[in-house]
Every structure is written in structure tokens, then in C-alpha cells.
């Protein structure tokens, strides 16, 4: 079992819909959680981080964390074709150091 | 946010030569820097973790004598691919952790290496 698991996709949603990206992790002691977006041929870009259970909203993005279920998700509201990318979930055991990345979920938003 | 730069962005070299890639945190001092490699349509692969003034920690299967890492300051880390071969052709990406209550990892734009 991988330490951080994501559905590889591709996940396809129509423009304007909500895209839901999911991530599970195996280390119950994980404390820091990150979502990155990676466009084809580019490096990852930080979208959001979340440390506490519950929801965290930033514009069209909402990160949801449930430590009891070892589950973190990213919701993208009003999806746009420009959101088409691979989304990487990263998990860290403490407040510093190395993060473990999932393999990513590829999202396609169709006009 | 925070800015991490890499230089060069592209490099083409002949087999057997060595290539140095620089990674700089431009507007913050990095607690830790990381080097990744990514082949087309594959996942990020962590190569090594680097801290200023100490030896890098390499991931299993990464040859430390082939991928030399020097972390000279809190804002600069370099990766040297020694005696490069065509199979070393890849997208090399560095990242840096910005200090805070919780450290946040920011990525550089990457360096594409093509070994002929």
C-alpha cells in the first residue's frame, strides 16, 4: 500500500461543474497536508495547505481534511478549462521536513 | 508565496559530460531543499534532501556519486549530474521549504536535461 493514494484518473468534468479530488494517507500521525497543481510540462504549484480537521476555502478551491478517516480532498467549484492539470496531494508527518507525494489525479475540464 | 528559481531551464549536453543545475530561493531562506526527477507522464521522484552545510540525504536507489548535491547557503543548492548518459535525460525540479509555524514547500520551475 502506498503512503499517499490518489485516483490516477483521468477525471473529466464539464465546465462550470464541481471537481472533487480525493487523497488517502496511511500515516495516522500526519499533520500537514498540501495540494499542488501541475500543468503538463511544468513544475508543481502550491494551491492550498490544510492542517486542521474541517474545511478551508480559498476562492474556488476548498480543501477538506478528516484525520480520523485519513482522508483529504480538494473541491474545485465552477471548474474552468484552465483547471485542467494533474493535482498532487502531499502529506507530511510534522510541521517541517519532507513531504510524501501521491502520484496525482489528472483532471480534464471540458468546455 | 515564495519564489524559487532554477538555472538553466534547458540544457543539452553530450554523453559523458557533467551538468550543474542551480536552485535558489529568491525571497526567503530555505530550511531544507529537495531535488526531484520526473520522467514524461510519470510521478515526481524524490532524489535527495539537502540542508545547508551538511551532506545531502539520498533516497534509496539514487547514486550519490553520480548526483552530487552541494548546499552552500540558505538560499542556494546545486545538483551536478556527473558523466551524464542518455538515460539521465529528464525533468529535474528543486523545491525549498520556507520557514514558518508550518513549513511550506515551494517548487522551482524545473530544468530539462537532454543527454545526447
XYZ file of N, CA and C in Angstrom:
681
model
N 0.845 -1.196 0.000
C 0.000 0.000 0.000
C 0.879 1.244 0.000
N 0.562 2.175 -0.877
C 1.322 3.419 -0.931
C 0.984 4.279 0.270
N 1.931 5.141 0.630
C 1.704 6.018 1.775
C 0.644 7.065 1.490
N 0.600 7.545 0.255
C -0.384 8.546 -0.156
C -1.015 8.037 -1.451
N -2.320 7.870 -1.427
C -3.012 7.293 -2.576
C -3.972 8.296 -3.190
N -3.910 8.373 -4.502
C -4.850 9.195 -5.260
C -5.336 8.383 -6.451
N -6.567 8.605 -6.863
C -7.036 8.012 -8.112
C -6.305 8.700 -9.256
N -5.761 7.899 -10.155
C -4.961 8.499 -11.227
C -5.810 9.240 -12.252
N -7.106 8.853 -12.313
C -7.973 9.477 -13.289
C -7.805 8.803 -14.644
N -8.102 9.504 -15.736
C -8.454 10.921 -15.695
C -9.871 11.170 -15.187
N -10.010 12.295 -14.504
C -11.305 12.757 -14.047
C -11.766 13.840 -15.018
N -12.926 13.650 -15.566
C -13.420 14.600 -16.555
C -14.709 15.229 -16.053
N -14.772 16.550 -16.046
C -15.976 17.262 -15.624
C -16.287 18.343 -16.655
N -17.559 18.693 -16.784
C -17.898 19.784 -17.702
C -17.579 21.130 -17.074
N -17.350 22.095 -17.908
C -17.092 23.450 -17.440
C -18.238 23.926 -16.548
N -17.871 24.535 -15.421
C -18.880 25.047 -14.501
C -19.261 24.071 -13.401
N -18.860 22.821 -13.539
C -19.200 21.807 -12.536
C -18.207 21.851 -11.371
N -18.520 21.056 -10.350
C -17.591 20.907 -9.220
C -16.716 19.685 -9.461
N -15.419 19.872 -9.369
C -14.485 18.748 -9.468
C -14.069 18.355 -8.055
N -14.114 17.072 -7.781
C -13.769 16.557 -6.453
C -12.585 15.614 -6.568
N -11.505 15.972 -5.902
C -10.270 15.191 -5.954
C -9.994 14.637 -4.568
N -9.673 13.371 -4.510
C -9.542 12.703 -3.218
C -8.144 12.131 -2.981
N -7.808 12.032 -1.711
C -6.480 11.552 -1.329
C -6.590 10.854 0.023
N -6.027 9.679 0.133
C -5.971 8.998 1.425
C -4.506 8.765 1.775
N -4.234 8.690 3.071
C -2.864 8.515 3.521
C -2.805 7.474 4.621
N -1.663 6.854 4.764
C -1.567 5.712 5.681
C -1.019 6.071 7.056
N -0.227 7.146 7.159
C 0.386 7.507 8.434
C -0.581 8.325 9.278
N -1.093 7.707 10.319
C -2.098 8.366 11.159
C -1.530 9.593 11.874
N -0.211 9.650 11.997
C 0.414 10.784 12.671
C 0.656 11.986 11.778
N 0.223 11.933 10.536
C 0.441 13.038 9.595
C -0.227 14.304 10.099
N 0.456 15.415 9.891
C -0.043 16.679 10.442
C -0.269 17.763 9.393
N 0.435 17.692 8.284
C 0.369 18.778 7.301
C -0.026 18.196 5.948
N -0.902 18.922 5.258
C -1.471 18.387 4.020
C -1.497 19.497 2.970
N -1.086 19.148 1.782
C -0.914 20.147 0.729
C -1.526 19.652 -0.570
N -2.029 20.588 -1.345
C -2.471 20.302 -2.714
C -1.652 21.152 -3.677
N -1.106 20.484 -4.698
C -0.347 21.152 -5.737
C -1.021 20.892 -7.077
N -0.878 21.837 -7.979
C -1.360 21.687 -9.352
C -0.142 21.647 -10.264
N -0.134 20.712 -11.196
C 0.971 20.616 -12.138
C 0.427 20.562 -13.554
N 0.686 21.611 -14.308
C 0.337 21.612 -15.716
C 1.359 20.777 -16.472
N 0.932 20.242 -17.603
C 1.805 19.391 -18.398
C 3.083 20.130 -18.778
N 4.209 19.538 -18.468
C 5.491 20.130 -18.816
C 5.992 21.191 -17.852
N 5.243 21.423 -16.784
C 5.635 22.442 -15.805
C 5.872 21.796 -14.451
N 6.407 22.602 -13.530
C 6.637 22.099 -12.180
C 5.391 22.310 -11.319
N 5.298 21.625 -10.183
C 4.113 21.773 -9.323
C 4.013 23.181 -8.724
N 2.767 23.592 -8.533
C 2.470 24.913 -7.971
C 1.561 24.702 -6.769
N 1.904 25.293 -5.637
C 1.096 25.134 -4.427
C -0.251 25.823 -4.594
N -1.320 25.069 -4.305
C -2.667 25.648 -4.339
C -3.140 25.948 -2.928
N -3.067 24.940 -2.062
C -3.594 25.103 -0.718
C -2.863 24.191 0.244
N -2.908 24.570 1.514
C -2.461 23.683 2.573
C -3.522 23.687 3.669
N -3.576 22.597 4.406
C -4.547 22.481 5.490
C -3.919 21.668 6.597
N -4.150 22.075 7.837
C -3.538 21.399 8.973
C -4.563 20.894 9.972
N -5.761 21.489 9.945
C -6.772 21.136 10.942
C -7.957 20.455 10.279
N -8.616 19.605 11.024
C -9.828 18.955 10.521
C -10.847 19.989 10.091
N -11.571 19.655 9.028
C -12.617 20.550 8.573
C -12.330 21.057 7.180
N -12.951 22.169 6.865
C -12.840 22.745 5.532
C -12.017 24.023 5.564
N -11.327 24.265 4.469
C -10.606 25.523 4.295
C -10.867 25.990 2.869
N -11.353 27.204 2.758
C -11.749 27.714 1.450
C -10.819 28.824 0.992
N -10.512 28.816 -0.302
C -9.707 29.879 -0.903
C -10.212 30.065 -2.324
N -11.051 31.071 -2.503
C -11.620 31.311 -3.828
C -12.482 30.139 -4.261
N -12.181 29.591 -5.425
C -12.976 28.455 -5.938
C -12.526 27.115 -5.352
N -11.488 27.127 -4.567
C -10.933 25.895 -4.017
C -11.322 25.710 -2.553
N -11.679 24.468 -2.221
C -11.931 24.104 -0.826
C -11.182 22.817 -0.527
N -10.356 22.860 0.496
C -9.693 21.644 0.967
C -10.464 21.133 2.168
N -10.622 19.815 2.237
C -11.327 19.183 3.341
C -10.416 18.124 3.954
N -10.322 18.144 5.261
C -9.446 17.203 5.962
C -10.238 16.454 7.014
N -10.074 15.138 7.014
C -10.682 14.289 8.033
C -9.592 13.340 8.523
N -8.977 13.704 9.627
C -7.845 12.915 10.121
C -8.295 11.543 10.629
N -9.495 11.459 11.153
C -9.981 10.172 11.664
C -10.101 9.158 10.527
N -10.522 9.638 9.370
C -10.661 8.767 8.205
C -9.409 8.781 7.336
N -8.417 9.583 7.709
C -7.155 9.690 6.972
C -7.419 10.030 5.515
N -8.123 11.115 5.360
C -8.670 11.487 4.054
C -8.587 12.990 3.892
N -8.090 13.414 2.736
C -8.077 14.847 2.426
C -8.568 15.007 0.987
N -9.367 16.028 0.767
C -9.919 16.223 -0.570
C -9.778 17.675 -1.002
N -9.910 17.875 -2.288
C -9.887 19.210 -2.872
C -11.105 19.340 -3.770
N -11.919 20.351 -3.503
C -13.062 20.645 -4.351
C -12.754 21.890 -5.160
N -13.058 21.828 -6.444
C -12.903 22.988 -7.308
C -14.281 23.354 -7.830
N -14.776 24.500 -7.400
C -16.091 24.944 -7.849
C -15.972 25.701 -9.163
N -17.061 25.700 -9.925
C -17.104 26.423 -11.194
C -15.843 26.103 -12.020
N -15.627 24.828 -12.246
C -14.404 24.388 -12.948
C -14.268 25.059 -14.304
N -13.049 25.411 -14.624
C -12.731 26.057 -15.891
C -11.756 25.183 -16.684
N -11.771 25.305 -18.000
C -10.788 24.534 -18.796
C -9.350 24.766 -18.330
N -9.069 25.952 -17.814
C -7.719 26.247 -17.322
C -7.370 25.474 -16.052
N -8.359 24.828 -15.443
C -8.087 23.980 -14.277
C -7.593 22.600 -14.693
N -7.627 22.307 -15.970
C -7.172 21.010 -16.463
C -5.681 20.866 -16.174
N -5.356 19.869 -15.365
C -3.976 19.690 -14.900
C -3.934 18.406 -14.079
N -2.761 18.078 -13.586
C -2.612 16.988 -12.622
C -2.512 17.595 -11.232
N -3.298 17.055 -10.312
C -3.339 17.577 -8.949
C -2.650 16.583 -8.016
N -1.661 17.098 -7.305
C -0.851 16.265 -6.416
C -1.215 16.538 -4.965
N -1.420 15.468 -4.236
C -1.652 15.549 -2.802
C -0.323 15.254 -2.101
N 0.025 16.055 -1.099
C 1.265 15.828 -0.356
C 0.961 15.814 1.133
N 1.615 14.920 1.845
C 1.338 14.712 3.270
C 2.665 14.719 4.026
N 2.658 15.351 5.198
C 3.884 15.422 5.980
C 3.590 15.045 7.425
N 4.573 14.385 8.047
C 4.370 13.901 9.407
C 4.406 14.987 10.455
N 5.142 16.046 10.202
C 5.259 17.100 11.197
C 5.096 18.456 10.558
N 5.616 19.483 11.231
C 5.475 20.826 10.674
C 6.703 21.257 9.889
N 7.603 20.296 9.629
C 8.807 20.627 8.863
C 9.284 19.378 8.136
N 10.222 19.591 7.208
C 10.855 18.452 6.561
C 10.176 17.978 5.303
N 10.360 16.713 5.030
C 9.982 16.091 3.765
C 8.502 15.740 3.719
N 7.887 15.984 2.563
C 6.507 15.565 2.331
C 6.502 14.341 1.427
N 5.469 13.538 1.568
C 5.276 12.398 0.674
C 4.174 12.745 -0.304
N 4.452 12.568 -1.574
C 3.507 12.947 -2.621
C 2.769 11.730 -3.160
N 1.492 11.932 -3.482
C 0.762 10.942 -4.248
C 1.171 11.035 -5.708
N 0.687 10.082 -6.497
C 1.038 10.058 -7.912
C 0.243 11.071 -8.737
N -0.795 11.637 -8.123
C -1.547 12.680 -8.819
C -2.800 12.179 -9.498
N -3.774 13.076 -9.597
C -5.012 12.825 -10.354
C -5.066 13.814 -11.500
N -5.264 13.298 -12.703
C -5.366 14.167 -13.874
C -6.813 14.609 -14.058
N -7.012 15.901 -14.086
C -8.348 16.492 -14.249
C -8.455 17.130 -15.625
N -9.541 16.827 -16.308
C -9.845 17.483 -17.574
C -11.182 18.178 -17.439
N -11.220 19.475 -17.707
C -12.459 20.229 -17.682
C -12.840 20.526 -19.126
N -13.995 20.010 -19.530
C -14.394 20.131 -20.935
C -15.296 21.334 -21.147
N -14.987 22.165 -22.149
C -15.809 23.354 -22.403
C -17.218 22.964 -22.832
N 3.257 34.034 -1.091
C 4.003 32.993 -1.760
C 5.485 33.170 -1.579
N 6.221 32.390 -2.345
C 7.671 32.434 -2.292
C 8.195 32.009 -3.659
N 9.373 32.543 -4.022
C 9.897 32.294 -5.356
C 11.154 31.441 -5.279
N 11.146 30.387 -6.062
C 12.308 29.523 -6.201
C 12.706 29.526 -7.678
N 13.957 29.779 -7.929
C 14.419 29.797 -9.327
C 15.373 28.636 -9.572
N 15.465 28.255 -10.836
C 16.407 27.244 -11.255
C 17.124 27.725 -12.497
N 18.370 27.325 -12.611
C 19.155 27.692 -13.796
C 20.108 26.574 -14.140
N 20.179 26.138 -15.387
C 19.418 26.662 -16.525
C 18.034 26.021 -16.588
N 17.186 26.515 -17.449
C 15.868 25.918 -17.622
C 15.936 24.759 -18.616
N 16.891 24.851 -19.532
C 17.101 23.801 -20.529
C 18.593 23.537 -20.639
N 18.976 22.304 -20.774
C 20.376 22.029 -21.076
C 20.476 20.780 -21.945
N 21.290 20.894 -22.977
C 21.587 19.755 -23.852
C 23.081 19.513 -23.763
N 23.456 18.285 -23.508
C 24.885 18.005 -23.376
C 25.221 16.673 -24.021
N 26.495 16.470 -24.223
C 26.961 15.210 -24.801
C 27.136 14.173 -23.699
N 26.971 12.932 -24.070
C 27.163 11.839 -23.128
C 28.567 11.874 -22.554
N 28.658 11.710 -21.241
C 29.952 11.711 -20.568
C 30.331 13.025 -19.916
N 29.618 14.067 -20.240
C 29.913 15.361 -19.623
C 29.119 15.514 -18.331
N 29.503 16.524 -17.560
C 28.805 16.810 -16.303
C 27.998 18.085 -16.446
N 26.877 18.107 -15.778
C 25.960 19.247 -15.857
C 25.613 19.707 -14.454
N 25.709 21.021 -14.230
C 25.348 21.581 -12.926
C 24.063 22.377 -13.032
N 23.159 22.130 -12.102
C 21.882 22.841 -12.041
C 21.822 23.593 -10.717
N 21.474 24.872 -10.793
C 21.375 25.693 -9.582
C 19.934 25.895 -9.165
N 19.718 25.913 -7.873
C 18.392 26.171 -7.306
C 18.539 27.256 -6.247
N 17.770 28.317 -6.399
C 17.852 29.431 -5.457
C 16.475 29.804 -4.917
N 16.418 30.051 -3.621
C 15.221 30.664 -3.049
C 15.470 32.166 -3.065
N 14.630 32.886 -3.782
C 14.926 34.288 -4.077
C 14.504 35.256 -2.972
N 13.428 34.946 -2.279
C 12.912 35.909 -1.307
C 12.723 35.310 0.070
N 13.389 34.197 0.323
C 13.328 33.618 1.658
C 14.538 32.711 1.856
N 14.821 32.440 3.111
C 15.882 31.489 3.427
C 15.241 30.125 3.622
N 15.752 29.163 2.876
C 15.161 27.830 2.884
C 15.722 26.996 4.032
N 14.834 26.353 4.763
C 15.302 25.458 5.821
C 15.854 24.182 5.210
N 15.177 23.699 4.208
C 15.564 22.464 3.539
C 15.266 22.615 2.061
N 16.098 22.008 1.231
C 15.829 21.969 -0.208
C 15.765 20.514 -0.656
N 15.009 20.295 -1.706
C 14.805 18.943 -2.210
C 15.072 18.919 -3.717
N 15.533 17.774 -4.180
C 15.709 17.570 -5.621
C 14.853 16.399 -6.074
N 14.086 16.648 -7.139
C 13.201 15.638 -7.712
C 13.574 15.415 -9.172
N 13.153 14.256 -9.658
C 13.272 13.962 -11.091
C 11.912 13.467 -11.552
N 11.550 13.848 -12.757
C 10.268 13.413 -13.284
C 10.424 13.058 -14.750
N 10.101 11.809 -15.097
C 10.091 11.375 -16.486
C 8.705 11.665 -17.066
N 8.612 11.769 -18.393
C 7.327 12.133 -19.018
C 6.195 11.236 -18.560
N 5.102 11.876 -18.176
C 3.866 11.219 -17.763
C 4.059 10.294 -16.552
N 5.104 10.555 -15.777
C 5.315 9.772 -14.565
C 5.272 10.679 -13.339
N 5.317 10.051 -12.177
C 5.209 10.793 -10.925
C 6.522 11.480 -10.586
N 6.425 12.446 -9.699
C 7.620 13.042 -9.102
C 8.384 11.974 -8.349
N 9.694 11.979 -8.503
C 10.506 11.054 -7.735
C 11.520 11.852 -6.925
N 11.443 11.754 -5.617
C 12.384 12.460 -4.765
C 13.744 11.801 -4.887
N 14.757 12.630 -5.163
C 16.121 12.113 -5.271
C 16.873 12.293 -3.958
N 16.770 13.487 -3.381
C 17.568 13.768 -2.189
C 17.024 14.970 -1.457
N 17.363 15.012 -0.175
C 17.013 16.128 0.704
C 18.305 16.801 1.113
N 18.306 18.120 1.058
C 19.545 18.860 1.270
C 19.368 19.943 2.319
N 20.288 20.005 3.261
C 20.295 21.068 4.258
C 21.613 21.823 4.181
N 21.552 23.112 4.435
C 22.728 23.961 4.329
C 23.822 23.476 5.267
N 24.993 23.315 4.703
C 26.164 22.968 5.494
C 26.295 21.509 5.864
N 25.401 20.682 5.419
C 25.513 19.255 5.733
C 25.348 18.411 4.478
N 25.718 17.152 4.593
C 25.608 16.260 3.437
C 24.150 15.981 3.122
N 23.897 15.830 1.844
C 22.527 15.536 1.423
C 22.143 14.107 1.809
N 20.870 13.905 2.007
C 20.334 12.568 2.272
C 19.685 12.066 0.996
N 20.211 10.992 0.458
C 19.734 10.467 -0.819
C 18.680 9.387 -0.599
N 17.717 9.350 -1.494
C 16.703 8.299 -1.452
C 17.318 6.990 -1.957
N 16.680 5.916 -1.551
C 17.171 4.590 -1.940
C 17.203 4.476 -3.457
N 18.303 3.968 -3.961
C 18.438 3.760 -5.398
C 19.033 4.934 -6.144
N 19.243 6.056 -5.483
C 19.844 7.224 -6.136
C 21.338 7.228 -5.832
N 22.153 7.248 -6.884
C 23.604 7.171 -6.700
C 24.174 8.527 -6.288
N 24.682 8.600 -5.080
C 25.170 9.882 -4.577
C 26.418 10.346 -5.308
N 27.204 9.422 -5.855
C 28.409 9.818 -6.577
C 28.096 10.305 -7.985
N 26.918 9.972 -8.454
C 26.515 10.426 -9.781
C 25.761 11.752 -9.705
N 24.979 11.891 -8.665
C 24.184 13.112 -8.483
C 24.720 13.842 -7.256
N 25.658 14.736 -7.520
C 26.326 15.446 -6.436
C 25.509 16.670 -6.035
N 25.248 16.784 -4.748
C 24.465 17.912 -4.258
C 25.323 18.718 -3.306
N 25.340 20.023 -3.549
C 26.038 20.949 -2.667
C 25.065 22.014 -2.213
N 24.996 22.216 -0.920
C 24.062 23.211 -0.370
C 24.886 24.266 0.343
N 25.309 25.256 -0.440
C 26.316 26.196 0.040
C 25.784 27.248 0.999
N 24.504 27.583 0.860
C 23.947 28.632 1.709
C 22.466 28.355 1.914
N 21.827 29.211 2.698
C 20.392 29.030 2.973
C 19.530 29.361 1.762
N 20.150 29.848 0.695
C 19.374 30.196 -0.499
C 19.846 29.498 -1.766
N 20.844 28.644 -1.673
C 21.407 28.039 -2.877
C 21.753 26.575 -2.672
N 21.242 25.749 -3.570
C 21.633 24.345 -3.638
C 21.941 24.027 -5.093
N 22.936 23.179 -5.319
C 23.265 22.785 -6.685
C 23.247 21.267 -6.815
N 22.811 20.818 -7.986
C 22.824 19.400 -8.338
C 23.727 19.247 -9.543
N 24.735 18.404 -9.424
C 25.604 18.122 -10.553
C 25.395 16.687 -10.996
N 24.993 16.537 -12.241
C 24.857 15.204 -12.833
C 26.205 14.888 -13.473
N 26.928 13.960 -12.897
C 28.265 13.654 -13.388
C 28.215 12.556 -14.439
N 29.093 12.684 -15.432
C 29.175 11.702 -16.507
C 27.772 11.321 -16.994
N 27.068 12.314 -17.459
C 25.669 12.115 -17.850
C 25.551 11.162 -19.033
N 24.493 10.367 -19.013
C 24.181 9.448 -20.102
C 22.747 9.681 -20.558
N 22.396 9.199 -21.742
C 21.043 9.459 -22.252
C 19.930 9.074 -21.285
N 20.126 8.058 -20.479
C 19.082 7.653 -19.531
C 18.899 8.657 -18.392
N 19.842 9.609 -18.265
C 19.702 10.665 -17.258
C 18.831 11.815 -17.781
N 18.473 11.754 -19.046
C 17.612 12.800 -19.613
C 16.276 12.790 -18.871
N 15.919 13.932 -18.342
C 14.714 14.006 -17.513
C 14.425 15.459 -17.162
N 13.372 15.652 -16.414
C 12.983 16.965 -15.891
C 13.390 16.982 -14.432
N 14.342 17.857 -14.081
C 14.849 17.928 -12.716
C 14.233 19.162 -12.048
N 13.609 18.930 -10.900
C 12.903 20.007 -10.216
C 13.412 20.123 -8.789
N 13.730 21.336 -8.386
C 14.105 21.531 -6.990
C 12.937 22.174 -6.248
N 12.969 22.042 -4.947
C 11.991 22.747 -4.128
C 12.656 23.180 -2.837
N 12.031 24.125 -2.166
C 12.598 24.662 -0.936
C 11.496 24.860 0.082
N 11.803 24.539 1.317
C 10.853 24.760 2.412
C 11.062 26.139 3.004
N 9.968 26.884 3.091
C 10.006 28.213 3.695
C 9.637 28.069 5.161
N 10.451 28.679 6.012
C 10.221 28.586 7.456
C 8.923 29.283 7.844
N 8.239 28.697 8.786
C 7.025 29.302 9.321
C 6.539 28.424 10.457
N 5.357 28.756 11.001
C 4.755 27.889 12.026
C 4.660 26.478 11.454
N 4.277 26.429 10.196
C 4.326 25.202 9.427
C 5.156 25.505 8.184
N 6.153 24.714 7.928
C 6.956 24.941 6.723
C 6.137 24.630 5.478
N 6.350 25.425 4.453
C 5.630 25.248 3.197
C 6.648 25.028 2.092
N 6.388 24.042 1.243
C 7.321 23.652 0.189
C 6.935 24.319 -1.111
N 7.895 25.023 -1.704
C 7.695 25.699 -2.980
C 8.655 25.119 -4.008
N 8.141 24.956 -5.226
C 8.927 24.344 -6.284
C 9.530 25.386 -7.222
N 10.713 25.063 -7.720
C 11.292 25.830 -8.810
C 10.639 25.441 -10.121
N 10.972 26.145 -11.204
C 10.337 25.888 -12.494
C 10.855 24.648 -13.200
N 11.929 24.060 -12.711
C 12.451 22.837 -13.314
C 13.514 23.090 -14.359
N 14.318 22.062 -14.591
C 15.362 22.081 -15.608
C 15.224 20.837 -16.456
N 15.103 21.058 -17.752
C 15.005 19.921 -18.666
C 16.399 19.568 -19.157
N 16.807 18.336 -18.918
C 18.119 17.869 -19.329
C 17.968 16.849 -20.451
N 18.678 17.097 -21.536
C 18.726 16.140 -22.643
C 20.182 15.764 -22.873
N 20.467 14.487 -22.729
C 21.819 13.995 -22.930
C 21.870 13.242 -24.255
N 22.725 13.699 -25.147
C 22.804 13.096 -26.481
C 23.841 11.980 -26.535
